[in-house]
Amino acid sequence: MTLTEVRRAAPDAVVARGLTKVYGEGDAAVHALRGVDVTFATEAFTAIMGPSGSGKSTLMHCLAGLDTVSGGSVHIGDVELTGLGDKQLTMLRRERIGFVFQAFNLLPTLTAEQNIRLPLEIAGRQADQVLFDRVIDTVGLGDRLRHKPAELSGGQQQRVAVARALISKPQVIFADEPTGNLDSRSGAEVLAFLRTSVRELGQTIVMVTHDPLAASYADRVVFLHDGLLVSELSQPTPQSVLDTLLTLEA
Amino acid sequence: MLRTTLAGLLAHKLRLLLTSVAIALGVGFIAGTFVLTDTIEAGFSRSFSADADRVDVAVTPGDGGKGEERPTVSPAHLAKVRAVPGVAAAEGLVRGTAALVGKDGKTVGDLPTTGVSIHQGKLNRSTITSGTAPRTGQAVLDENTARIRGFAVGDTISVLDSARKTRSFALVGLFDVGVDQQLAYTGAVGFDPETAREMTGEKGFVELDVLAADGVAPDRLRDAVAAALGKGYEVRTGEQLAADLAAANGANSRLLTVGLLLFGLVAMLVAALVIYNTFTILVAQRAREMALLRCIGATKRQIFGSIVLESAVVGLISSALGLLVGLGLGAGALAVLDAMDVSLPTGTAALAPRTIVIGLVLGLLVTMAAALLPARTATRVAPIAALRTQVEEHTFRTGMVRAIFAGLFLLGGLGATVAGLVMDPGEVALLVVMGGGCLTFLAVVVLGPMIVRPLSAFAGWLPARLFGVPGRLAVANSRRNPKRAATTTIALTIGVTLMTLLSVLTGSIRMTYGSQLDEQFPVDFVLATQEGDSTMPHSIAAELRSRPELASVVQIRGAEARLGEDRVDAGAFEGPFDVTTVSGSMRGFTAGSVAMADRLAEERAVKPGDQVALTTPKGGTVALRLVAVYDGSASRIPPLLVPVPAFEEYFGEVGDAQIMVNVADGVAADRARVAVEAAGQAYPTVRLLSSTELRSEFDQAMDSQLMVLAGLLGLAILISLLGIANTLSLSVHERTRESALLRALGLTRPQLRRMLTVEALVLGLIGALVGVTLGVVFGWAAIQTMVADPLFDLPVQQVSSFVVLSGLAGVVAALLPARRAARASIVGSLASG
């Protein structure tokens, strides 16, 4: 497939072709990604799974422009990431990408509301008040908006982080183990919220996780093993995800 | 545990580097002070002994009781000494006024030069550096005076003799005054002994130098000479004399040492704050490390010990560094003094054992003491903390104890200040106010964490608006850990407070003096003689009156009289002069009346209408009626005035002590000056002072003083900047993941740098604002206690420049930490911590 064809096939939010990532040199070289071809559809909730060391976090970092790639290409919408400078990558993250991390998602000095509005402020954009109200409504944090992160529970903090990612209407949201630090009830809330934002707000979400239960909330799961894309599932259930994983480990 | 500590230190060399620099600078300043004064002191005693080596026995007059004149040794005693068996030779040193006349026909310098006797042969104690020693009709000059006044060997110089007549001498040589501070200050002209006595009019000698005959021991000769002279003289061997001179001089250099050490201690105090803060932050950051150690069995005592040990190692290494810095500073200061031609002996800078011990012990103690509290905090880390992932935010709550302490300090401080202000101006009042200042400062230290938040809101108001999102985040960051921010800024506050205090004091003293000068000097020029006791002939005033350029000429004569038993300066003025009367009136100021300055009238408890008995040389004791009391502080006129005819009757024909001249309207200052100078030209000792010159001389003196003090305080400020840089880089380290998050959310590298820079700017501004406030308040209070009726001047430009510079300094301190933070990779930072 040539570049022009990719651009014309724009409905895909993120496209990676022949992606490789090597850390270190010579004998010490670690091949984290060995040529990954993967496409993430717009308005879909996709999970990236794989055992520890499979390269799933590296893949996400490369897709999001947080890390440089050793070979291959990454497109977010119609923009190719490979070859962009730090400034351009920063602008791209501002305009088109939202993030939810496993922990330490919020600035402790800002209130929940200030944290949510932060990406817009950094970009110097006005918040869409209708969207803001709707996001807040969906997150269900109306009465806690003026609290500092330290005064919120872990689940609430992650929901604030998701709301922050949603508020700038990014082309894609990358979530890195968003439920890794949460108890199962809070985790379920956050995952449900992620799914709602795809269904109701038309958001595109790519989530890295090692939890089959979490992956089962997604529309599609891709499996990574030793730096290669080895399998994928549509409409996963916890059981089908677990089965696939067990096959991989074997 | 020891190995763990050392491994930890090695692993974190960098984070302790700035701390080390802070201690090294403080210790360096103190060591440098010792190096400097030790070298100077050694130089002095070396040159004293070299000087005194040429003499076996020296005779100096005793204290001489309460005599007004400097006691001397008479020529008769010289003869007696010469007659003592065992004396090979004896000479008397002459020293007195002999004013050198410069090339402009005026006596040189503010004080007349000193005439000294220079002896031929072995007893010559002066070092002739070029030419020969003077014989009759010849003279030598000290090198400095010759260079400044443009004289060279072979010239003819004019010197005024004791009757103020000009006499000419052939300049045959130059000599070095060595370490004689008096000669170095006034400048010196050397003559042969006979001429020296003639020129200075001195009848006695300031010192007799005796050379022993071969085989006569100096101490035995000393006893013999002492026996011959009897009581009232101090007879010492050359060695004793050298030792005594060196000891007397040592007292002076000890004063210098103490003064410099005060600044050194301020620097150490600031360094201690920096160390305290650094260790507190390190302990907080290493909480998990400590907890892990506790988990695997380390006791609280071991944790405490490891932190204290760490501080000891850091303290020792940086104190050693500080000694090297001190050696460099001392050598540098000596080089500067040498280059400035200050008449101080110099030599090779060296570290005395005492300096090394003091430096090491002080550095070690300060570092360890500053680390004690953080070490105690470290012991409170629970083992379970090793398992927690999220770093807890340090929320600060105002404790009862803190509030009570702050209240007590503040009350004590303000109480002492007010008490000092109520007292009569003087040293005690000043000390009380300064004590109040220290207490108030302590209150601010204790209150620090509470006031940092509102202050950061204030100082950050503009930056938050100017720098957008990074600015707002920065202001929020500056207040997130109030305790840390307070300690960081307090270090800067110390320096800024002292700087502001000094500049307010200098400004106020300058203004107070300036206004007094205006009152005392309501004239454009004053003519006076170089020496206070001589006068000017009336012809000068007559000549001045004839000049069309000049509007008014006032002559003031002065003479000594007695009121009862007490001596009093009496005077008379002639010309248009307005006396500011406090009570009574000058209208009745005719024969048989007298006017007095307010202070004298108060002292004598008299008021207008009273009779006073004045005893004068020619008029005997006369009863005079007091007609007016005038403001004595406001002018240069004597404290007791009689009309001119009466003055002549009482004191005879007396010349003018001062002539005050006002320039006519529309005459340019330099033209007027030429006219005034012309009138005084024929009289070498007549000096011309103008009010602007007086003021600029004073201003210059004040400015250079302020500069020296500011330079010394600069060190404390430098150290506090290291503190800001240190705190910031440690905070940056702590917030690695936060910074990465912001970068992921779209903050560009420059924006991240800007955020950290603004944070440092706000910290710098907070420190400066507190410092300026304290400095202005206590500068005002101090000036109230120093002089009566002070004026207050706030040098707005200087003080605001302190604030601006502190902000800038904060920005500079942020350069490296901000760079490092912006460079960090996002992925790596997200994973860390």
PDB file of C-alpha atoms in Angstrom, chain B residues 485-724:
ATOM      1  CA  ALA B 485       9.402  27.357  49.505  1.00  0.00           C
ATOM      2  CA  ALA B 486       9.690  29.284  52.774  1.00  0.00           C
ATOM      3  CA  THR B 487      13.112  27.883  53.646  1.00  0.00           C
ATOM      4  CA  THR B 488      14.356  28.467  50.122  1.00  0.00           C
ATOM      5  CA  THR B 489      13.232  32.060  50.053  1.00  0.00           C
ATOM      6  CA  ILE B 490      14.255  32.899  53.623  1.00  0.00           C
ATOM      7  CA  ALA B 491      17.860  32.288  52.583  1.00  0.00           C
ATOM      8  CA  LEU B 492      17.510  34.959  49.933  1.00  0.00           C
ATOM      9  CA  THR B 493      15.520  37.174  52.286  1.00  0.00           C
ATOM     10  CA  ILE B 494      18.484  37.455  54.665  1.00  0.00           C
ATOM     11  CA  GLY B 495      20.709  38.951  52.007  1.00  0.00           C
ATOM     12  CA  VAL B 496      18.052  41.239  50.587  1.00  0.00           C
ATOM     13  CA  THR B 497      17.008  42.462  54.045  1.00  0.00           C
ATOM     14  CA  LEU B 498      20.551  43.477  54.912  1.00  0.00           C
ATOM     15  CA  MET B 499      21.100  45.091  51.506  1.00  0.00           C
ATOM     16  CA  THR B 500      17.884  47.088  51.783  1.00  0.00           C
ATOM     17  CA  LEU B 501      18.672  48.062  55.366  1.00  0.00           C
ATOM     18  CA  LEU B 502      22.034  49.398  54.263  1.00  0.00           C
ATOM     19  CA  SER B 503      20.703  51.309  51.331  1.00  0.00           C
ATOM     20  CA  VAL B 504      17.916  52.863  53.410  1.00  0.00           C
ATOM     21  CA  LEU B 505      20.450  53.810  56.087  1.00  0.00           C
ATOM     22  CA  THR B 506      22.859  55.313  53.583  1.00  0.00           C
ATOM     23  CA  GLY B 507      20.086  57.142  51.791  1.00  0.00           C
ATOM     24  CA  SER B 508      18.650  58.540  55.006  1.00  0.00           C
ATOM     25  CA  ILE B 509      21.993  59.554  56.445  1.00  0.00           C
ATOM     26  CA  ARG B 510      22.823  61.222  53.167  1.00  0.00           C
ATOM     27  CA  MET B 511      19.562  63.102  53.138  1.00  0.00           C
ATOM     28  CA  THR B 512      19.802  64.076  56.803  1.00  0.00           C
ATOM     29  CA  TYR B 513      23.348  65.259  56.331  1.00  0.00           C
ATOM     30  CA  GLY B 514      22.394  67.029  53.126  1.00  0.00           C
ATOM     31  CA  SER B 515      19.658  69.020  54.798  1.00  0.00           C
ATOM     32  CA  GLN B 516      21.953  69.875  57.691  1.00  0.00           C
ATOM     33  CA  LEU B 517      24.521  70.924  55.162  1.00  0.00           C
ATOM     34  CA  ASP B 518      21.985  73.214  53.522  1.00  0.00           C
ATOM     35  CA  GLU B 519      21.191  74.783  56.871  1.00  0.00           C
ATOM     36  CA  GLN B 520      24.786  75.110  57.945  1.00  0.00           C
ATOM     37  CA  PHE B 521      25.984  76.085  54.577  1.00  0.00           C
ATOM     38  CA  PRO B 522      23.456  78.590  53.315  1.00  0.00           C
ATOM     39  CA  VAL B 523      26.268  79.999  51.251  1.00  0.00           C
ATOM     40  CA  ASP B 524      27.994  79.142  48.035  1.00  0.00           C
ATOM     41  CA  PHE B 525      31.586  79.171  49.258  1.00  0.00           C
ATOM     42  CA  VAL B 526      33.419  79.071  52.540  1.00  0.00           C
ATOM     43  CA  LEU B 527      37.022  80.111  52.936  1.00  0.00           C
ATOM     44  CA  ALA B 528      38.859  78.525  55.822  1.00  0.00           C
ATOM     45  CA  THR B 529      42.397  77.577  56.669  1.00  0.00           C
ATOM     46  CA  GLN B 530      43.829  74.116  56.326  1.00  0.00           C
ATOM     47  CA  GLU B 531      44.471  73.973  60.030  1.00  0.00           C
ATOM     48  CA  GLY B 532      41.661  74.946  62.328  1.00  0.00           C
ATOM     49  CA  ASP B 533      43.736  77.100  64.642  1.00  0.00           C
ATOM     50  CA  SER B 534      45.168  79.618  62.157  1.00  0.00           C
ATOM     51  CA  THR B 535      43.313  82.590  60.771  1.00  0.00           C
ATOM     52  CA  MET B 536      43.074  84.696  57.630  1.00  0.00           C
ATOM     53  CA  PRO B 537      43.899  88.403  57.421  1.00  0.00           C
ATOM     54  CA  HIS B 538      40.911  90.754  57.091  1.00  0.00           C
ATOM     55  CA  SER B 539      42.294  91.951  53.775  1.00  0.00           C
ATOM     56  CA  ILE B 540      40.931  88.826  52.104  1.00  0.00           C
ATOM     57  CA  ALA B 541      37.378  89.715  53.080  1.00  0.00           C
ATOM     58  CA  ALA B 542      37.921  93.301  51.997  1.00  0.00           C
ATOM     59  CA  GLU B 543      39.153  92.105  48.622  1.00  0.00           C
ATOM     60  CA  LEU B 544      36.164  89.777  48.260  1.00  0.00           C
ATOM     61  CA  ARG B 545      33.732  92.606  49.063  1.00  0.00           C
ATOM     62  CA  SER B 546      35.191  94.626  46.221  1.00  0.00           C
ATOM     63  CA  ARG B 547      34.322  91.906  43.704  1.00  0.00           C
ATOM     64  CA  PRO B 548      31.164  92.578  41.674  1.00  0.00           C
ATOM     65  CA  GLU B 549      30.631  88.822  41.094  1.00  0.00           C
ATOM     66  CA  LEU B 550      29.932  88.280  44.779  1.00  0.00           C
ATOM     67  CA  ALA B 551      26.746  89.362  46.494  1.00  0.00           C
ATOM     68  CA  SER B 552      27.589  89.006  50.161  1.00  0.00           C
ATOM     69  CA  VAL B 553      30.624  88.318  52.317  1.00  0.00           C
ATOM     70  CA  VAL B 554      30.377  87.350  55.986  1.00  0.00           C
ATOM     71  CA  GLN B 555      33.464  87.215  58.197  1.00  0.00           C
ATOM     72  CA  ILE B 556      33.496  85.070  61.279  1.00  0.00           C
ATOM     73  CA  ARG B 557      36.141  85.476  63.957  1.00  0.00           C
ATOM     74  CA  GLY B 558      36.657  83.151  66.823  1.00  0.00           C
ATOM     75  CA  ALA B 559      38.623  83.126  70.061  1.00  0.00           C
ATOM     76  CA  GLU B 560      38.653  81.253  73.307  1.00  0.00           C
ATOM     77  CA  ALA B 561      37.089  82.753  76.435  1.00  0.00           C
ATOM     78  CA  ARG B 562      35.785  81.418  79.731  1.00  0.00           C
ATOM     79  CA  LEU B 563      32.326  81.344  81.217  1.00  0.00           C
ATOM     80  CA  GLY B 564      33.051  80.865  84.880  1.00  0.00           C
ATOM     81  CA  GLU B 565      35.401  77.893  84.925  1.00  0.00           C
ATOM     82  CA  ASP B 566      34.492  76.475  81.531  1.00  0.00           C
ATOM     83  CA  ARG B 567      36.171  77.247  78.281  1.00  0.00           C
ATOM     84  CA  VAL B 568      33.920  78.454  75.516  1.00  0.00           C
ATOM     85  CA  ASP B 569      34.414  79.371  71.866  1.00  0.00           C
ATOM     86  CA  ALA B 570      33.430  82.998  71.503  1.00  0.00           C
ATOM     87  CA  GLY B 571      33.049  84.729  68.184  1.00  0.00           C
ATOM     88  CA  ALA B 572      31.799  87.670  66.206  1.00  0.00           C
ATOM     89  CA  PHE B 573      30.485  88.059  62.696  1.00  0.00           C
ATOM     90  CA  GLU B 574      30.598  90.924  60.316  1.00  0.00           C
ATOM     91  CA  GLY B 575      28.401  91.156  57.262  1.00  0.00           C
ATOM     92  CA  PRO B 576      24.837  90.307  56.264  1.00  0.00           C
ATOM     93  CA  PHE B 577      24.106  87.197  58.265  1.00  0.00           C
ATOM     94  CA  ASP B 578      20.741  86.165  59.706  1.00  0.00           C
ATOM     95  CA  VAL B 579      20.935  84.465  63.058  1.00  0.00           C
ATOM     96  CA  THR B 580      17.957  82.153  63.642  1.00  0.00           C
ATOM     97  CA  THR B 581      16.817  83.192  67.110  1.00  0.00           C
ATOM     98  CA  VAL B 582      15.021  80.727  69.336  1.00  0.00           C
ATOM     99  CA  SER B 583      14.164  83.293  72.002  1.00  0.00           C
ATOM    100  CA  GLY B 584      14.991  86.947  72.595  1.00  0.00           C
ATOM    101  CA  SER B 585      15.976  89.201  69.713  1.00  0.00           C
ATOM    102  CA  MET B 586      19.165  90.278  67.984  1.00  0.00           C
ATOM    103  CA  ARG B 587      17.883  93.847  67.854  1.00  0.00           C
ATOM    104  CA  GLY B 588      19.441  94.694  71.196  1.00  0.00           C
ATOM    105  CA  PHE B 589      22.741  93.097  70.170  1.00  0.00           C
ATOM    106  CA  THR B 590      25.023  96.033  70.993  1.00  0.00           C
ATOM    107  CA  ALA B 591      27.934  96.728  73.327  1.00  0.00           C
ATOM    108  CA  GLY B 592      27.455  94.998  76.681  1.00  0.00           C
ATOM    109  CA  SER B 593      25.292  92.234  75.274  1.00  0.00           C
ATOM    110  CA  VAL B 594      25.852  88.655  74.237  1.00  0.00           C
ATOM    111  CA  ALA B 595      23.995  85.978  72.242  1.00  0.00           C
ATOM    112  CA  MET B 596      24.242  82.238  72.814  1.00  0.00           C
ATOM    113  CA  ALA B 597      23.504  79.050  70.929  1.00  0.00           C
ATOM    114  CA  ASP B 598      20.539  77.131  72.335  1.00  0.00           C
ATOM    115  CA  ARG B 599      22.620  74.201  73.504  1.00  0.00           C
ATOM    116  CA  LEU B 600      25.031  76.398  75.464  1.00  0.00           C
ATOM    117  CA  ALA B 601      22.210  78.456  76.983  1.00  0.00           C
ATOM    118  CA  GLU B 602      20.505  75.257  78.080  1.00  0.00           C
ATOM    119  CA  GLU B 603      23.733  73.945  79.568  1.00  0.00           C
ATOM    120  CA  ARG B 604      24.273  77.154  81.518  1.00  0.00           C
ATOM    121  CA  ALA B 605      20.574  77.412  82.388  1.00  0.00           C
ATOM    122  CA  VAL B 606      20.277  81.028  81.256  1.00  0.00           C
ATOM    123  CA  LYS B 607      17.590  82.818  79.265  1.00  0.00           C
ATOM    124  CA  PRO B 608      17.410  86.206  77.528  1.00  0.00           C
ATOM    125  CA  GLY B 609      17.594  89.000  80.086  1.00  0.00           C
ATOM    126  CA  ASP B 610      20.015  87.107  82.350  1.00  0.00           C
ATOM    127  CA  GLN B 611      23.502  88.356  83.135  1.00  0.00           C
ATOM    128  CA  VAL B 612      26.512  86.231  82.259  1.00  0.00           C
ATOM    129  CA  ALA B 613      30.138  86.758  83.277  1.00  0.00           C
ATOM    130  CA  LEU B 614      32.577  86.288  80.416  1.00  0.00           C
ATOM    131  CA  THR B 615      36.329  86.159  81.075  1.00  0.00           C
ATOM    132  CA  THR B 616      38.450  87.296  78.121  1.00  0.00           C
ATOM    133  CA  PRO B 617      42.211  87.751  77.660  1.00  0.00           C
ATOM    134  CA  LYS B 618      42.144  91.534  77.205  1.00  0.00           C
ATOM    135  CA  GLY B 619      38.889  92.639  78.741  1.00  0.00           C
ATOM    136  CA  GLY B 620      39.103  90.672  81.984  1.00  0.00           C
ATOM    137  CA  THR B 621      35.803  89.433  83.362  1.00  0.00           C
ATOM    138  CA  VAL B 622      32.871  91.414  82.042  1.00  0.00           C
ATOM    139  CA  ALA B 623      29.199  91.156  82.921  1.00  0.00           C
ATOM    140  CA  LEU B 624      27.101  90.852  79.780  1.00  0.00           C
ATOM    141  CA  ARG B 625      23.367  90.750  79.250  1.00  0.00           C
ATOM    142  CA  LEU B 626      22.049  87.807  77.240  1.00  0.00           C
ATOM    143  CA  VAL B 627      19.780  89.248  74.526  1.00  0.00           C
ATOM    144  CA  ALA B 628      19.144  86.283  72.268  1.00  0.00           C
ATOM    145  CA  VAL B 629      19.388  82.504  72.083  1.00  0.00           C
ATOM    146  CA  TYR B 630      19.855  81.119  68.576  1.00  0.00           C
ATOM    147  CA  ASP B 631      19.676  77.771  66.850  1.00  0.00           C
ATOM    148  CA  GLY B 632      23.257  76.561  67.107  1.00  0.00           C
ATOM    149  CA  SER B 633      22.881  73.425  65.026  1.00  0.00           C
ATOM    150  CA  ALA B 634      21.838  75.371  61.997  1.00  0.00           C
ATOM    151  CA  SER B 635      25.002  77.251  61.226  1.00  0.00           C
ATOM    152  CA  ARG B 636      28.748  77.287  61.433  1.00  0.00           C
ATOM    153  CA  ILE B 637      28.877  80.259  63.790  1.00  0.00           C
ATOM    154  CA  PRO B 638      30.437  79.866  67.275  1.00  0.00           C
ATOM    155  CA  PRO B 639      28.191  79.068  70.256  1.00  0.00           C
ATOM    156  CA  LEU B 640      28.714  82.511  71.857  1.00  0.00           C
ATOM    157  CA  LEU B 641      28.540  85.795  69.974  1.00  0.00           C
ATOM    158  CA  VAL B 642      29.494  89.338  70.912  1.00  0.00           C
ATOM    159  CA  PRO B 643      29.382  92.419  68.651  1.00  0.00           C
ATOM    160  CA  VAL B 644      32.534  93.090  66.587  1.00  0.00           C
ATOM    161  CA  PRO B 645      33.809  96.213  68.491  1.00  0.00           C
ATOM    162  CA  ALA B 646      33.392  94.353  71.769  1.00  0.00           C
ATOM    163  CA  PHE B 647      35.191  91.339  70.323  1.00  0.00           C
ATOM    164  CA  GLU B 648      38.186  93.483  69.389  1.00  0.00           C
ATOM    165  CA  GLU B 649      38.161  95.031  72.816  1.00  0.00           C
ATOM    166  CA  TYR B 650      38.107  91.621  74.542  1.00  0.00           C
ATOM    167  CA  PHE B 651      40.398  89.667  72.256  1.00  0.00           C
ATOM    168  CA  GLY B 652      42.434  92.225  70.326  1.00  0.00           C
ATOM    169  CA  GLU B 653      43.138  91.989  66.626  1.00  0.00           C
ATOM    170  CA  VAL B 654      42.153  88.483  65.478  1.00  0.00           C
ATOM    171  CA  GLY B 655      42.010  87.285  61.875  1.00  0.00           C
ATOM    172  CA  ASP B 656      38.976  85.634  60.289  1.00  0.00           C
ATOM    173  CA  ALA B 657      38.403  81.990  61.050  1.00  0.00           C
ATOM    174  CA  GLN B 658      35.940  81.659  58.202  1.00  0.00           C
ATOM    175  CA  ILE B 659      34.621  83.757  55.402  1.00  0.00           C
ATOM    176  CA  MET B 660      31.261  82.856  53.888  1.00  0.00           C
ATOM    177  CA  VAL B 661      30.596  84.064  50.384  1.00  0.00           C
ATOM    178  CA  ASN B 662      27.406  84.217  48.335  1.00  0.00           C
ATOM    179  CA  VAL B 663      27.565  84.624  44.585  1.00  0.00           C
ATOM    180  CA  ALA B 664      25.583  87.428  42.954  1.00  0.00           C
ATOM    181  CA  ASP B 665      22.559  86.388  40.906  1.00  0.00           C
ATOM    182  CA  GLY B 666      23.318  85.433  37.346  1.00  0.00           C
ATOM    183  CA  VAL B 667      27.019  84.863  37.846  1.00  0.00           C
ATOM    184  CA  ALA B 668      28.247  81.472  36.648  1.00  0.00           C
ATOM    185  CA  ALA B 669      29.672  79.255  39.379  1.00  0.00           C
ATOM    186  CA  ASP B 670      33.078  78.870  37.768  1.00  0.00           C
ATOM    187  CA  ARG B 671      33.476  82.612  37.247  1.00  0.00           C
ATOM    188  CA  ALA B 672      32.591  83.206  40.876  1.00  0.00           C
ATOM    189  CA  ARG B 673      35.039  80.538  41.875  1.00  0.00           C
ATOM    190  CA  VAL B 674      37.850  82.234  39.980  1.00  0.00           C
ATOM    191  CA  ALA B 675      37.074  85.485  41.796  1.00  0.00           C
ATOM    192  CA  VAL B 676      37.057  83.845  45.220  1.00  0.00           C
ATOM    193  CA  GLU B 677      40.218  81.879  44.492  1.00  0.00           C
ATOM    194  CA  ALA B 678      42.023  85.017  43.381  1.00  0.00           C
ATOM    195  CA  ALA B 679      41.382  86.684  46.734  1.00  0.00           C
ATOM    196  CA  GLY B 680      42.878  83.775  48.658  1.00  0.00           C
ATOM    197  CA  GLN B 681      45.687  83.027  46.222  1.00  0.00           C
ATOM    198  CA  ALA B 682      48.444  84.751  48.184  1.00  0.00           C
ATOM    199  CA  TYR B 683      47.763  82.654  51.277  1.00  0.00           C
ATOM    200  CA  PRO B 684      48.839  79.030  50.846  1.00  0.00           C
ATOM    201  CA  THR B 685      46.867  77.601  53.752  1.00  0.00           C
ATOM    202  CA  VAL B 686      43.562  79.206  52.740  1.00  0.00           C
ATOM    203  CA  ARG B 687      41.196  76.596  51.403  1.00  0.00           C
ATOM    204  CA  LEU B 688      38.078  77.087  49.414  1.00  0.00           C
ATOM    205  CA  LEU B 689      35.076  74.871  50.025  1.00  0.00           C
ATOM    206  CA  SER B 690      31.888  74.940  48.067  1.00  0.00           C
ATOM    207  CA  SER B 691      28.662  73.412  49.254  1.00  0.00           C
ATOM    208  CA  THR B 692      28.351  71.227  46.171  1.00  0.00           C
ATOM    209  CA  GLU B 693      31.897  69.962  46.621  1.00  0.00           C
ATOM    210  CA  LEU B 694      31.324  69.158  50.262  1.00  0.00           C
ATOM    211  CA  ARG B 695      28.226  67.268  49.391  1.00  0.00           C
ATOM    212  CA  SER B 696      29.746  65.310  46.552  1.00  0.00           C
ATOM    213  CA  GLU B 697      32.713  64.379  48.739  1.00  0.00           C
ATOM    214  CA  PHE B 698      30.316  63.050  51.325  1.00  0.00           C
ATOM    215  CA  ASP B 699      28.226  61.275  48.716  1.00  0.00           C
ATOM    216  CA  GLN B 700      31.282  59.599  47.304  1.00  0.00           C
ATOM    217  CA  ALA B 701      32.392  58.401  50.706  1.00  0.00           C
ATOM    218  CA  MET B 702      28.918  56.981  51.369  1.00  0.00           C
ATOM    219  CA  ASP B 703      28.720  55.353  47.957  1.00  0.00           C
ATOM    220  CA  SER B 704      32.035  53.575  48.237  1.00  0.00           C
ATOM    221  CA  GLN B 705      31.134  52.347  51.709  1.00  0.00           C
ATOM    222  CA  LEU B 706      27.823  51.018  50.454  1.00  0.00           C
ATOM    223  CA  MET B 707      29.577  49.283  47.584  1.00  0.00           C
ATOM    224  CA  VAL B 708      32.032  47.489  49.836  1.00  0.00           C
ATOM    225  CA  LEU B 709      29.264  46.320  52.169  1.00  0.00           C
ATOM    226  CA  ALA B 710      27.066  45.275  49.280  1.00  0.00           C
ATOM    227  CA  GLY B 711      29.958  43.295  47.843  1.00  0.00           C
ATOM    228  CA  LEU B 712      30.428  41.483  51.126  1.00  0.00           C
ATOM    229  CA  LEU B 713      26.699  40.715  51.342  1.00  0.00           C
ATOM    230  CA  GLY B 714      26.755  39.585  47.727  1.00  0.00           C
ATOM    231  CA  LEU B 715      28.240  36.317  48.905  1.00  0.00           C
ATOM    232  CA  ALA B 716      25.253  35.550  51.119  1.00  0.00           C
ATOM    233  CA  ILE B 717      22.981  36.252  48.167  1.00  0.00           C
ATOM    234  CA  LEU B 718      25.049  34.027  45.897  1.00  0.00           C
ATOM    235  CA  ILE B 719      24.725  31.180  48.361  1.00  0.00           C
ATOM    236  CA  SER B 720      20.979  31.652  48.606  1.00  0.00           C
ATOM    237  CA  LEU B 721      20.776  31.450  44.817  1.00  0.00           C
ATOM    238  CA  LEU B 722      22.556  28.122  44.974  1.00  0.00           C
ATOM    239  CA  GLY B 723      19.800  27.194  47.396  1.00  0.00           C
ATOM    240  CA  ILE B 724      17.103  28.147  44.902  1.00  0.00           C
TER     241      ILE B 724
END
